[in-house]
Short mmCIF file of C-alpha atoms and ligand atoms in Angstrom, two decimals:
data_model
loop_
_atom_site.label_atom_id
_atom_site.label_comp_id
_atom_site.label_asym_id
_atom_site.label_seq_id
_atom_site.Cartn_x
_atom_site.Cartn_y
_atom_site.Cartn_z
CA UNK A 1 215.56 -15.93 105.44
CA UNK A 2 212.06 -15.37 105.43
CA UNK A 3 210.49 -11.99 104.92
CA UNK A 4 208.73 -9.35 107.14
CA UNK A 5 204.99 -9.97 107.74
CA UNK A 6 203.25 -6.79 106.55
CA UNK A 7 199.89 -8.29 105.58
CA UNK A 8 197.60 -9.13 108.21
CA UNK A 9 193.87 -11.18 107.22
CA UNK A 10 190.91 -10.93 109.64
CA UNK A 11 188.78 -13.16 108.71
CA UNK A 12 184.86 -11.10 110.02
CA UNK A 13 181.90 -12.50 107.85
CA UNK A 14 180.29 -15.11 110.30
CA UNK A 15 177.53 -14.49 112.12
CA UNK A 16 177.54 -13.97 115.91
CA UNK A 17 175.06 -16.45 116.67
CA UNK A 18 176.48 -17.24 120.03
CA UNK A 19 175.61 -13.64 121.49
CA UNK A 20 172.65 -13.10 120.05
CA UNK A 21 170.59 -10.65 120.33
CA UNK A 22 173.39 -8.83 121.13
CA UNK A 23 174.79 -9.12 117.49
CA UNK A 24 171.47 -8.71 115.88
CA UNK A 25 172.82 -4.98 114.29
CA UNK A 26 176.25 -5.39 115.95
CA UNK A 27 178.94 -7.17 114.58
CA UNK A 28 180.44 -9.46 117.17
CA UNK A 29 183.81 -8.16 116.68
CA UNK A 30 182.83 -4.80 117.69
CA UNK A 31 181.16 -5.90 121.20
CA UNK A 32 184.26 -3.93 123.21
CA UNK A 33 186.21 -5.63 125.79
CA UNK A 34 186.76 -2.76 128.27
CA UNK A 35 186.63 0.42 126.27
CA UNK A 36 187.74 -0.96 122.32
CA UNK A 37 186.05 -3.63 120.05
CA UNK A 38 187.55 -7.14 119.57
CA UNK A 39 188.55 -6.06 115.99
CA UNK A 40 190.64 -2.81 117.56
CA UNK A 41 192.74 -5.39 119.96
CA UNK A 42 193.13 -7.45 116.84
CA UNK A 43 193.96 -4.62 114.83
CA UNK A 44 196.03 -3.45 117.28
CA UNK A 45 198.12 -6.71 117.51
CA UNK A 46 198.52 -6.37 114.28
CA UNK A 47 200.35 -3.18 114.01
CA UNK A 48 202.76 -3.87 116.96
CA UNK A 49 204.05 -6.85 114.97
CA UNK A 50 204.72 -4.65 111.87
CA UNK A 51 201.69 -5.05 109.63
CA UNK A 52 201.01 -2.61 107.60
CA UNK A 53 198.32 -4.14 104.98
CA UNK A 54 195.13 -4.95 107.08
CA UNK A 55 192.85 -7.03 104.41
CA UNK A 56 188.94 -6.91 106.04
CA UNK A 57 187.26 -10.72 104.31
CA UNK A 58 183.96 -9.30 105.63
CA UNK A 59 180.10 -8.98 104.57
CA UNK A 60 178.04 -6.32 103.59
CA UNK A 61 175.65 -6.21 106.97
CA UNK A 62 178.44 -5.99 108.80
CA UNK A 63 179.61 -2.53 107.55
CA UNK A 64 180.12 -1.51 111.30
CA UNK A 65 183.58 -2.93 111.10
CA UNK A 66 185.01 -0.87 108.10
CA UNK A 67 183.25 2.11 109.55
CA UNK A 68 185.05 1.60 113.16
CA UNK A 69 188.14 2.38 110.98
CA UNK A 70 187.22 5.06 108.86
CA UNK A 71 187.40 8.99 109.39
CA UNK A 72 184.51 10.29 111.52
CA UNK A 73 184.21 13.84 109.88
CA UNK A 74 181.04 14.99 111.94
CA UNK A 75 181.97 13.45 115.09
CA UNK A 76 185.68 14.61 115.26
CA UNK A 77 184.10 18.30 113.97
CA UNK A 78 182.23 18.88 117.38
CA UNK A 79 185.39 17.04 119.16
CA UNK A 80 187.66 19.76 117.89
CA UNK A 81 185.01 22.46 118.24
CA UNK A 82 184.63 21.66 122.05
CA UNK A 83 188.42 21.06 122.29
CA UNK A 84 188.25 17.64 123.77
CA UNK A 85 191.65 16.70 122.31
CA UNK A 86 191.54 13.65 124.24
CA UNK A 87 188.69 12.15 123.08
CA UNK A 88 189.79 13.28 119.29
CA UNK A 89 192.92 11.21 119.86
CA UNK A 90 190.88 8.18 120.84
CA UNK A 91 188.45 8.60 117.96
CA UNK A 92 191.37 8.54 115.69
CA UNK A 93 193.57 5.89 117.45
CA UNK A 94 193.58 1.97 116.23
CA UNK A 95 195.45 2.23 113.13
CA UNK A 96 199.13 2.93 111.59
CA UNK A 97 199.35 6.16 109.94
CA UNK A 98 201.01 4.91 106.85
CA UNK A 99 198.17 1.72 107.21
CA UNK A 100 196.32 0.06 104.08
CA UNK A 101 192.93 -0.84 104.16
CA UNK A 102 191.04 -3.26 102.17
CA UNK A 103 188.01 -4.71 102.34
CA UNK A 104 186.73 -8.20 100.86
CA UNK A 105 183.24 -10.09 101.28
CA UNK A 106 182.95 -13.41 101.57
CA UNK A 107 179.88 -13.69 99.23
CA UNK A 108 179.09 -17.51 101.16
CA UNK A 109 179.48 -18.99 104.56
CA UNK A 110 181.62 -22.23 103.85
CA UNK A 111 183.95 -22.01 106.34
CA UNK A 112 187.41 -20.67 107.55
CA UNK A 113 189.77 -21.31 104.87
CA UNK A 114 187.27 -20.14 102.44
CA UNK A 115 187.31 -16.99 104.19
CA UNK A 116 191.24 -16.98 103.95
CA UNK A 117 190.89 -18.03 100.32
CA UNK A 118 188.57 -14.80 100.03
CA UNK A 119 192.12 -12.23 100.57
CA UNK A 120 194.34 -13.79 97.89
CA UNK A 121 194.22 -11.21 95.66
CA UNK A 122 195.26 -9.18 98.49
CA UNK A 123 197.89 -11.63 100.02
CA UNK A 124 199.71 -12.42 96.70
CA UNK A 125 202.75 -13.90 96.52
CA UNK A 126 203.94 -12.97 99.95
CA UNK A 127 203.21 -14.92 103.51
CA UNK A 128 200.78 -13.75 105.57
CA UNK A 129 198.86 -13.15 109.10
CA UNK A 130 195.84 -14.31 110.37
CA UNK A 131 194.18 -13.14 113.44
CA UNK A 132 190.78 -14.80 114.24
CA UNK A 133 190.00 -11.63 116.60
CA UNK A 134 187.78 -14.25 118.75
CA UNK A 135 190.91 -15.30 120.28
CA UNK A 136 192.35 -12.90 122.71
CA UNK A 137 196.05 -13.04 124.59
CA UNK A 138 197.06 -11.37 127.45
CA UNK A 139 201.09 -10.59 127.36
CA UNK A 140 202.92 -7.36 126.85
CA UNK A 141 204.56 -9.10 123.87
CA UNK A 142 201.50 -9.37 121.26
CA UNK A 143 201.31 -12.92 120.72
CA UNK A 144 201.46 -12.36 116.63
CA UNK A 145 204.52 -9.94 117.69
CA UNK A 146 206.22 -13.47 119.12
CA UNK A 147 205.32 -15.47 116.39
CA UNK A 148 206.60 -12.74 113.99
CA UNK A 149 210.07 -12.89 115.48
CA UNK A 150 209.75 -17.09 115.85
CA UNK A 151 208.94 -17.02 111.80
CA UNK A 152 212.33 -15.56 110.82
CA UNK A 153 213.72 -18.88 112.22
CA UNK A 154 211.37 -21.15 110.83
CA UNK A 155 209.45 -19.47 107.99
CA UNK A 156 206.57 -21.83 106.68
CA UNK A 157 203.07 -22.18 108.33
CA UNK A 158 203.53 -21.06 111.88
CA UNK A 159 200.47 -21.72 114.03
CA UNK A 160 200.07 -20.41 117.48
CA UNK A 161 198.89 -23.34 120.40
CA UNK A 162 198.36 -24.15 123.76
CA UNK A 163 197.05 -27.38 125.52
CA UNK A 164 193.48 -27.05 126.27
CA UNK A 165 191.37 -29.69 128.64
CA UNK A 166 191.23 -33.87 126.43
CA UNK A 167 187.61 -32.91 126.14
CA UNK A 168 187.57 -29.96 124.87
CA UNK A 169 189.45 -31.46 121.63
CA UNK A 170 186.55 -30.91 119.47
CA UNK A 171 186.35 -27.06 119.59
CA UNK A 172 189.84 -26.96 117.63
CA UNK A 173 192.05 -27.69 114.84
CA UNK A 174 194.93 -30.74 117.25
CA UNK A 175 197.88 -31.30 115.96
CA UNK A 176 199.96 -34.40 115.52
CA UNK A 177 203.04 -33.26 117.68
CA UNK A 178 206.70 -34.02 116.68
CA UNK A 179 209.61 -33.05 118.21
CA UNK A 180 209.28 -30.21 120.43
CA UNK A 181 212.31 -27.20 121.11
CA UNK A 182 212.79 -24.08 122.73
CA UNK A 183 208.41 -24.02 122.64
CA UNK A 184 208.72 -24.36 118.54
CA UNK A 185 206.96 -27.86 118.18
CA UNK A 186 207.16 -29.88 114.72
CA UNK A 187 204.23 -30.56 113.40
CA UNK A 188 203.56 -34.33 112.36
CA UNK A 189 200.02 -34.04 110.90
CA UNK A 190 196.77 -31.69 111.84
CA UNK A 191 192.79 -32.73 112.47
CA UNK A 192 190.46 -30.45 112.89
CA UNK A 193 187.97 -30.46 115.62
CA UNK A 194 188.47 -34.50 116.55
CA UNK A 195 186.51 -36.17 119.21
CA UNK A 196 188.68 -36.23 122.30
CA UNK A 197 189.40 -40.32 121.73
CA UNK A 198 190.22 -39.35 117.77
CA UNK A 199 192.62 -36.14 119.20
CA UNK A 200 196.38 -36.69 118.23
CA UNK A 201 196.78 -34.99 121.57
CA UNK A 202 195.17 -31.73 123.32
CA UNK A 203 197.89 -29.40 121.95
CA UNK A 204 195.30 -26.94 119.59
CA UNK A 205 195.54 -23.83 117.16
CA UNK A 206 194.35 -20.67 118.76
CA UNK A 207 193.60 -17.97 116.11
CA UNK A 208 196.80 -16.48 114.88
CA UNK A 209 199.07 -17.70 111.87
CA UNK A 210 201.58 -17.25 109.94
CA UNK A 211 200.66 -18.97 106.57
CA UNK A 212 203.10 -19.75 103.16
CA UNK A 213 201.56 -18.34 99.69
CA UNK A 214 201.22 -21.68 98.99
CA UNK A 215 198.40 -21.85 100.89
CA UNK A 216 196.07 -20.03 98.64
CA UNK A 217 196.46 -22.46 95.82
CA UNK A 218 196.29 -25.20 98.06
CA UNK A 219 192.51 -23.39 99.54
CA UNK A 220 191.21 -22.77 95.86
CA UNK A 221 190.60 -26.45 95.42
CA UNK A 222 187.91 -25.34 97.79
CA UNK A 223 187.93 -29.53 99.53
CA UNK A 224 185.27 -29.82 102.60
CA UNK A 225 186.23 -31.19 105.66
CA UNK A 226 185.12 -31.26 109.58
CA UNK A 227 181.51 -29.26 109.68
CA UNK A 228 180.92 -29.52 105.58
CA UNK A 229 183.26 -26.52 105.53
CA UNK A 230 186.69 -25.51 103.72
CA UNK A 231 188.82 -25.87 106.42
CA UNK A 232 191.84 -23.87 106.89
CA UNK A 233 193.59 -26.88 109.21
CA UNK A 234 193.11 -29.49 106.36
CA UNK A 235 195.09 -26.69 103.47
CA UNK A 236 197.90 -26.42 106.33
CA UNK A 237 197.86 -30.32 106.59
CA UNK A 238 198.30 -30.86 102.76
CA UNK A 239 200.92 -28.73 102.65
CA UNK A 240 202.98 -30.95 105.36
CA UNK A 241 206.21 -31.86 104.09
CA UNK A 242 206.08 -29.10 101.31
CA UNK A 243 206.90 -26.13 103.42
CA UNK A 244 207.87 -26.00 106.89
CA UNK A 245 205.07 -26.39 109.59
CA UNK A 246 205.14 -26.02 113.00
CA UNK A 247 203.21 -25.19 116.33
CA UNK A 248 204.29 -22.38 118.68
CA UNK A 249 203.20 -22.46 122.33
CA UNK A 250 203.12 -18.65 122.82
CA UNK A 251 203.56 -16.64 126.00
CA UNK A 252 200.24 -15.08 127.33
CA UNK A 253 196.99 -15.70 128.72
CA UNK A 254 194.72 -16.62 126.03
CA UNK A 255 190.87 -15.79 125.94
CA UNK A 256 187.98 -17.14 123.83
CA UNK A 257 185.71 -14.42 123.10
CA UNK A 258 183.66 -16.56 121.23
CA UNK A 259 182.29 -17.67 124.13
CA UNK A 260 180.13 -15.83 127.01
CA UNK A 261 182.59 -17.38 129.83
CA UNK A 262 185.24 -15.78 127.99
CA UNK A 263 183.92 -12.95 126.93
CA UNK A 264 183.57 -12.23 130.72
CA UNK A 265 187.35 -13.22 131.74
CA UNK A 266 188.72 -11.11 129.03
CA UNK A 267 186.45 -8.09 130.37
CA UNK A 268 187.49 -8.87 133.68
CA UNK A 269 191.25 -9.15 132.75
CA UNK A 270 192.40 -6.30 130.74
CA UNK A 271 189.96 -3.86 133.45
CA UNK A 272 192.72 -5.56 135.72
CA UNK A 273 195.57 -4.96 134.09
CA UNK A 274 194.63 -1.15 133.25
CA UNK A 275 193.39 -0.75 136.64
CA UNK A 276 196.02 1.38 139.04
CA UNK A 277 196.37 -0.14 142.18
CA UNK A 278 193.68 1.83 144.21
CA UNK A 279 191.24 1.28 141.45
CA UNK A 280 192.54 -2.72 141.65
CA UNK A 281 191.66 -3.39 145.21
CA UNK A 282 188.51 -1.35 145.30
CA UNK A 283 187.40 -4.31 142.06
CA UNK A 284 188.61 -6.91 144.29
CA UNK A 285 186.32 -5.96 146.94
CA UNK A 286 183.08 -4.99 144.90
CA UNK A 287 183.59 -8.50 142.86
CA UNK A 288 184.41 -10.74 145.31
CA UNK A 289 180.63 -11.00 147.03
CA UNK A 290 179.39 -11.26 143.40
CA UNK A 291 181.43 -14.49 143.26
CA UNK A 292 180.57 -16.04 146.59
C1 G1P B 301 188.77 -22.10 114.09
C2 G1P B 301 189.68 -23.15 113.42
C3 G1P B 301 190.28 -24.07 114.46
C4 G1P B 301 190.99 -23.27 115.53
C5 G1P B 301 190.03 -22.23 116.14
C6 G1P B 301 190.76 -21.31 117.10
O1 G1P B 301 187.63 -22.76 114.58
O2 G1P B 301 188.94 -23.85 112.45
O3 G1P B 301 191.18 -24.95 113.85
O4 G1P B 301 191.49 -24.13 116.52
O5 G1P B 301 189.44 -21.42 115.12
O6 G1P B 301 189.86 -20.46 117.76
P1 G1P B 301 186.29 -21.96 114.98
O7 G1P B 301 186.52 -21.37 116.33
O8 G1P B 301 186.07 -20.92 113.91
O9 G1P B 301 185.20 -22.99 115.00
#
Protein backbone atom coordinates (compact mmCIF):
# COMPACT_ATOMS: atom_id res chain seq x y z
CA UNK A 1 0.00 0.00 0.00
CA UNK A 2 1.53 3.10 -0.77
CA UNK A 3 2.09 5.83 1.76
CA UNK A 4 0.50 9.27 2.57
CA UNK A 5 1.82 12.20 0.47
CA UNK A 6 3.09 14.75 3.01
CA UNK A 7 5.75 16.43 0.88
CA UNK A 8 4.68 18.76 -1.63
CA UNK A 9 7.63 20.47 -4.36
CA UNK A 10 6.85 23.78 -6.11
CA UNK A 11 9.05 24.13 -8.44
CA UNK A 12 9.35 28.73 -8.56
CA UNK A 13 12.85 29.74 -10.03
CA UNK A 14 11.94 30.60 -13.75
CA UNK A 15 11.51 33.74 -14.87
CA UNK A 16 8.13 35.24 -15.82
CA UNK A 17 9.06 36.31 -19.12
CA UNK A 18 5.63 35.90 -20.53
CA UNK A 19 4.12 38.82 -18.28
CA UNK A 20 6.64 41.00 -18.36
CA UNK A 21 6.91 43.95 -17.10
CA UNK A 22 4.59 42.82 -14.83
CA UNK A 23 7.16 40.33 -13.22
CA UNK A 24 10.02 42.69 -13.47
CA UNK A 25 10.11 42.87 -9.21
CA UNK A 26 7.15 40.44 -8.94
CA UNK A 27 7.42 36.95 -9.00
CA UNK A 28 4.89 35.48 -11.37
CA UNK A 29 3.52 33.22 -8.87
CA UNK A 30 2.49 35.96 -6.71
CA UNK A 31 0.41 37.96 -9.55
CA UNK A 32 -3.12 37.06 -7.49
CA UNK A 33 -5.96 35.51 -9.19
CA UNK A 34 -8.88 37.28 -7.45
CA UNK A 35 -7.65 38.25 -4.03
CA UNK A 36 -4.48 35.38 -3.36
CA UNK A 37 -1.25 34.70 -5.42
CA UNK A 38 -0.90 31.64 -7.72
CA UNK A 39 1.55 30.16 -5.11
CA UNK A 40 -1.36 30.55 -2.16
CA UNK A 41 -3.95 28.40 -4.49
CA UNK A 42 -1.05 26.05 -4.98
CA UNK A 43 -0.20 26.08 -1.51
CA UNK A 44 -3.49 25.78 -0.67
CA UNK A 45 -4.07 22.59 -2.80
CA UNK A 46 -1.51 21.36 -1.17
CA UNK A 47 -2.70 21.32 2.32
CA UNK A 48 -6.25 20.01 1.50
CA UNK A 49 -4.59 16.87 0.15
CA UNK A 50 -2.60 16.36 3.41
CA UNK A 51 0.82 17.87 2.81
CA UNK A 52 2.46 18.93 5.41
CA UNK A 53 6.25 19.51 4.09
CA UNK A 54 6.05 22.40 1.48
CA UNK A 55 9.80 22.36 -0.14
CA UNK A 56 10.17 26.13 -2.04
CA UNK A 57 13.13 25.08 -5.28
CA UNK A 58 13.25 28.88 -5.73
CA UNK A 59 15.90 31.81 -6.45
CA UNK A 60 17.22 34.44 -4.54
CA UNK A 61 15.38 37.55 -6.55
CA UNK A 62 12.45 36.00 -6.03
CA UNK A 63 12.39 36.30 -2.19
CA UNK A 64 8.71 37.62 -2.51
CA UNK A 65 7.53 34.07 -2.42
CA UNK A 66 9.11 32.91 0.97
CA UNK A 67 8.13 36.26 2.36
CA UNK A 68 4.25 35.74 1.24
CA UNK A 69 4.58 32.89 3.82
CA UNK A 70 6.37 34.22 6.57
CA UNK A 71 5.12 36.15 9.81
CA UNK A 72 4.38 39.83 9.11
CA UNK A 73 5.30 41.24 12.64
CA UNK A 74 4.76 45.04 11.73
CA UNK A 75 1.88 44.60 9.59
CA UNK A 76 -0.19 42.20 11.86
CA UNK A 77 1.00 44.83 14.92
CA UNK A 78 -1.20 47.76 13.49
CA UNK A 79 -3.89 44.91 12.40
CA UNK A 80 -4.32 43.96 16.01
CA UNK A 81 -3.89 47.52 17.25
CA UNK A 82 -6.87 48.71 15.02
CA UNK A 83 -8.72 45.42 15.78
CA UNK A 84 -9.32 44.41 12.24
CA UNK A 85 -9.45 40.71 13.19
CA UNK A 86 -10.53 39.97 9.83
CA UNK A 87 -7.94 41.17 7.95
CA UNK A 88 -5.36 39.57 10.70
CA UNK A 89 -6.93 36.22 9.84
CA UNK A 90 -6.29 36.74 6.15
CA UNK A 91 -2.74 37.96 6.70
CA UNK A 92 -2.11 34.80 8.53
CA UNK A 93 -4.18 32.33 6.40
CA UNK A 94 -2.42 30.03 3.49
CA UNK A 95 -0.63 27.61 5.53
CA UNK A 96 -1.13 24.45 8.01
CA UNK A 97 -0.38 25.27 11.47
CA UNK A 98 1.76 22.30 12.13
CA UNK A 99 3.34 23.19 8.25
CA UNK A 100 7.21 22.85 7.31
CA UNK A 101 8.87 25.19 5.29
CA UNK A 102 11.90 24.90 3.27
CA UNK A 103 13.41 26.71 0.87
CA UNK A 104 15.92 25.58 -2.03
CA UNK A 105 17.50 27.63 -5.06
CA UNK A 106 17.99 26.37 -8.12
CA UNK A 107 21.49 27.94 -8.60
CA UNK A 108 20.87 27.39 -12.87
CA UNK A 109 17.99 27.49 -15.25
CA UNK A 110 18.20 23.96 -17.00
CA UNK A 111 14.92 22.99 -16.88
CA UNK A 112 12.03 21.23 -14.95
CA UNK A 113 13.38 18.12 -13.66
CA UNK A 114 16.43 19.91 -12.66
CA UNK A 115 14.33 21.98 -10.59
CA UNK A 116 12.73 18.71 -9.08
CA UNK A 117 16.23 17.29 -8.77
CA UNK A 118 16.98 20.62 -6.73
CA UNK A 119 14.40 19.17 -3.45
CA UNK A 120 15.98 15.72 -3.00
CA UNK A 121 17.51 16.32 -0.01
CA UNK A 122 14.21 17.40 1.06
CA UNK A 123 12.11 14.59 -0.66
CA UNK A 124 14.29 11.64 0.54
CA UNK A 125 13.31 8.40 0.43
CA UNK A 126 9.61 9.03 0.39
CA UNK A 127 7.21 9.85 -2.85
CA UNK A 128 6.33 13.07 -3.49
CA UNK A 129 4.04 16.10 -4.96
CA UNK A 130 4.54 18.40 -7.50
CA UNK A 131 2.44 21.33 -8.22
CA UNK A 132 3.61 23.55 -11.16
CA UNK A 133 1.36 26.50 -9.59
CA UNK A 134 0.98 27.75 -13.43
CA UNK A 135 -1.61 25.22 -13.77
CA UNK A 136 -4.81 26.01 -12.09
CA UNK A 137 -8.13 23.57 -11.58
CA UNK A 138 -11.38 24.50 -10.83
CA UNK A 139 -13.30 21.58 -8.68
CA UNK A 140 -14.28 21.49 -5.07
CA UNK A 141 -12.14 18.33 -4.87
CA UNK A 142 -8.41 19.81 -5.25
CA UNK A 143 -7.22 18.07 -8.16
CA UNK A 144 -3.83 16.87 -6.12
CA UNK A 145 -6.61 15.90 -3.33
CA UNK A 146 -8.00 13.30 -6.28
CA UNK A 147 -4.86 12.15 -7.32
CA UNK A 148 -3.86 11.64 -3.63
CA UNK A 149 -6.72 9.25 -3.06
CA UNK A 150 -6.15 7.60 -6.91
CA UNK A 151 -2.27 6.95 -5.65
CA UNK A 152 -3.25 4.58 -2.82
CA UNK A 153 -4.51 2.32 -5.68
CA UNK A 154 -1.80 2.67 -7.97
CA UNK A 155 1.24 4.09 -6.17
CA UNK A 156 4.14 4.85 -8.74
CA UNK A 157 4.39 8.07 -10.91
CA UNK A 158 0.89 9.42 -11.09
CA UNK A 159 0.56 12.29 -13.55
CA UNK A 160 -2.49 14.39 -13.84
CA UNK A 161 -3.96 14.91 -17.84
CA UNK A 162 -6.49 16.07 -19.97
CA UNK A 163 -6.83 16.16 -23.85
CA UNK A 164 -5.89 19.46 -25.13
CA UNK A 165 -6.50 20.68 -29.03
CA UNK A 166 -3.76 18.04 -31.85
CA UNK A 167 -2.01 21.34 -32.22
CA UNK A 168 -1.42 22.38 -29.23
CA UNK A 169 0.79 19.06 -28.66
CA UNK A 170 3.91 20.95 -28.42
CA UNK A 171 3.21 23.02 -25.24
CA UNK A 172 3.28 19.58 -23.18
CA UNK A 173 4.81 16.52 -21.98
CA UNK A 174 1.94 13.50 -24.45
CA UNK A 175 1.80 10.42 -23.40
CA UNK A 176 1.77 7.09 -25.15
CA UNK A 177 -1.74 5.86 -23.86
CA UNK A 178 -2.42 2.19 -22.83
CA UNK A 179 -5.27 0.81 -21.52
CA UNK A 180 -7.56 3.18 -20.02
CA UNK A 181 -10.09 2.40 -16.60
CA UNK A 182 -12.27 4.05 -14.35
CA UNK A 183 -10.18 7.61 -15.84
CA UNK A 184 -6.71 5.83 -14.51
CA UNK A 185 -4.95 5.45 -18.01
CA UNK A 186 -1.68 3.16 -18.40
CA UNK A 187 0.95 4.77 -19.55
CA UNK A 188 2.83 3.15 -22.64
CA UNK A 189 5.70 5.68 -23.12
CA UNK A 190 5.95 9.76 -22.62
CA UNK A 191 7.44 12.69 -25.16
CA UNK A 192 7.73 15.82 -24.21
CA UNK A 193 6.52 18.75 -26.11
CA UNK A 194 6.21 16.70 -29.74
CA UNK A 195 5.10 18.37 -32.86
CA UNK A 196 1.43 17.61 -33.26
CA UNK A 197 2.32 14.87 -36.30
CA UNK A 198 5.20 13.35 -33.72
CA UNK A 199 2.28 13.43 -30.63
CA UNK A 200 1.48 9.78 -29.40
CA UNK A 201 -1.90 11.39 -29.03
CA UNK A 202 -3.27 14.86 -27.45
CA UNK A 203 -3.76 13.31 -23.97
CA UNK A 204 -0.94 15.82 -21.92
CA UNK A 205 0.49 16.32 -18.27
CA UNK A 206 -0.91 19.33 -16.58
CA UNK A 207 1.25 20.36 -13.56
CA UNK A 208 0.58 18.08 -10.68
CA UNK A 209 2.36 14.65 -9.80
CA UNK A 210 2.79 12.19 -7.80
CA UNK A 211 6.45 10.99 -8.37
CA UNK A 212 8.43 7.50 -6.91
CA UNK A 213 11.90 8.28 -4.98
CA UNK A 214 13.26 6.71 -7.70
CA UNK A 215 12.94 9.55 -9.56
CA UNK A 216 15.65 11.56 -8.01
CA UNK A 217 18.35 9.14 -8.91
CA UNK A 218 16.98 8.70 -12.15
CA UNK A 219 17.11 13.13 -12.49
CA UNK A 220 20.80 13.27 -11.08
CA UNK A 221 22.12 11.84 -14.30
CA UNK A 222 21.11 15.33 -15.18
CA UNK A 223 20.34 13.88 -19.41
CA UNK A 224 18.96 16.92 -21.74
CA UNK A 225 16.11 16.50 -23.70
CA UNK A 226 13.22 18.66 -25.60
CA UNK A 227 14.45 22.59 -25.21
CA UNK A 228 18.33 21.58 -24.14
CA UNK A 229 16.75 21.11 -20.71
CA UNK A 230 16.55 18.22 -17.94
CA UNK A 231 13.30 17.21 -18.48
CA UNK A 232 11.12 15.88 -15.85
CA UNK A 233 8.84 13.79 -18.66
CA UNK A 234 12.01 11.97 -20.02
CA UNK A 235 13.11 10.75 -15.85
CA UNK A 236 9.27 9.56 -15.66
CA UNK A 237 9.77 7.79 -19.12
CA UNK A 238 12.98 5.90 -18.01
CA UNK A 239 11.49 4.77 -15.21
CA UNK A 240 8.58 2.93 -17.37
CA UNK A 241 8.35 -0.54 -16.52
CA UNK A 242 10.33 -0.04 -13.17
CA UNK A 243 7.59 1.43 -11.11
CA UNK A 244 4.10 1.86 -11.94
CA UNK A 245 3.13 4.84 -14.26
CA UNK A 246 0.06 6.09 -15.17
CA UNK A 247 -2.09 9.16 -16.38
CA UNK A 248 -5.13 10.42 -14.45
CA UNK A 249 -7.79 12.48 -16.25
CA UNK A 250 -8.86 14.55 -13.20
CA UNK A 251 -12.18 16.21 -12.49
CA UNK A 252 -12.08 20.10 -12.83
CA UNK A 253 -11.68 22.90 -15.04
CA UNK A 254 -8.13 23.40 -15.65
CA UNK A 255 -6.42 26.88 -16.29
CA UNK A 256 -3.00 27.88 -17.71
CA UNK A 257 -1.81 30.80 -15.92
CA UNK A 258 1.15 30.80 -17.81
CA UNK A 259 -0.54 32.34 -20.31
CA UNK A 260 -2.37 35.93 -20.57
CA UNK A 261 -5.68 34.13 -22.06
CA UNK A 262 -5.59 32.14 -19.05
CA UNK A 263 -4.57 34.22 -16.71
CA UNK A 264 -7.83 36.11 -17.62
CA UNK A 265 -10.28 32.90 -17.49
CA UNK A 266 -8.94 31.92 -14.19
CA UNK A 267 -9.60 35.65 -12.91
CA UNK A 268 -12.81 35.53 -14.42
CA UNK A 269 -13.70 32.04 -12.97
CA UNK A 270 -12.99 31.82 -9.37
CA UNK A 271 -14.65 35.87 -9.15
CA UNK A 272 -17.59 33.57 -10.46
CA UNK A 273 -17.61 31.00 -8.31
CA UNK A 274 -17.13 33.33 -5.08
CA UNK A 275 -19.57 35.64 -6.42
CA UNK A 276 -23.25 35.34 -4.54
CA UNK A 277 -25.87 35.37 -6.87
CA UNK A 278 -26.74 39.17 -6.90
CA UNK A 279 -23.11 39.97 -7.23
CA UNK A 280 -23.17 37.05 -10.26
CA UNK A 281 -25.74 38.62 -12.47
CA UNK A 282 -24.72 42.19 -11.88
CA UNK A 283 -20.86 40.59 -13.62
CA UNK A 284 -22.90 39.10 -16.24
CA UNK A 285 -24.31 42.30 -17.22
CA UNK A 286 -21.21 44.70 -16.80
CA UNK A 287 -19.05 41.92 -18.89
CA UNK A 288 -21.16 40.99 -21.41
CA UNK A 289 -20.85 44.50 -23.62
CA UNK A 290 -17.09 44.17 -22.96
CA UNK A 291 -17.33 40.92 -24.94
CA UNK A 292 -19.54 41.97 -27.81
C1 LIG B 1 5.98 21.61 -18.10
C2 LIG B 1 6.32 20.15 -18.41
C3 LIG B 1 5.31 19.57 -19.38
C4 LIG B 1 3.91 19.73 -18.83
C5 LIG B 1 3.64 21.21 -18.51
C6 LIG B 1 2.30 21.39 -17.81
O1 LIG B 1 6.20 22.39 -19.25
O2 LIG B 1 7.64 20.09 -18.93
O3 LIG B 1 5.58 18.21 -19.59
O4 LIG B 1 2.98 19.24 -19.75
O5 LIG B 1 4.65 21.74 -17.65
O6 LIG B 1 2.00 22.74 -17.65
P1 LIG B 1 6.33 23.99 -19.19
O7 LIG B 1 4.94 24.53 -19.09
O8 LIG B 1 7.17 24.31 -17.98
O9 LIG B 1 7.00 24.39 -20.47
Amino acid sequence: MPHKIDTVVFPVAGLGTRFLPATKAVPKEMLPVVDKPLIQWAVEEAAAAGCKRFVFVTAPEKDAIMKHFSDAPHYQDVLEARGKTQELALLKAGLPQDAEIIKTYQEQPLGLGHAIWCAHEATGDKAFAVILPDDMVQHPTGCLAQMAAQYQTCGGNLVAVENVPADQTHRYGVLDPGAEADGLVAVKGLVEKPAPEDAPSTLAIIGRYILAPDIMRTLSAFKKGAGGEIQITDAMAALIGQVPMNGFRFQGTRFDCGNRDGFLEANLAFAIAAAGDEERAALKQRLRPLLD
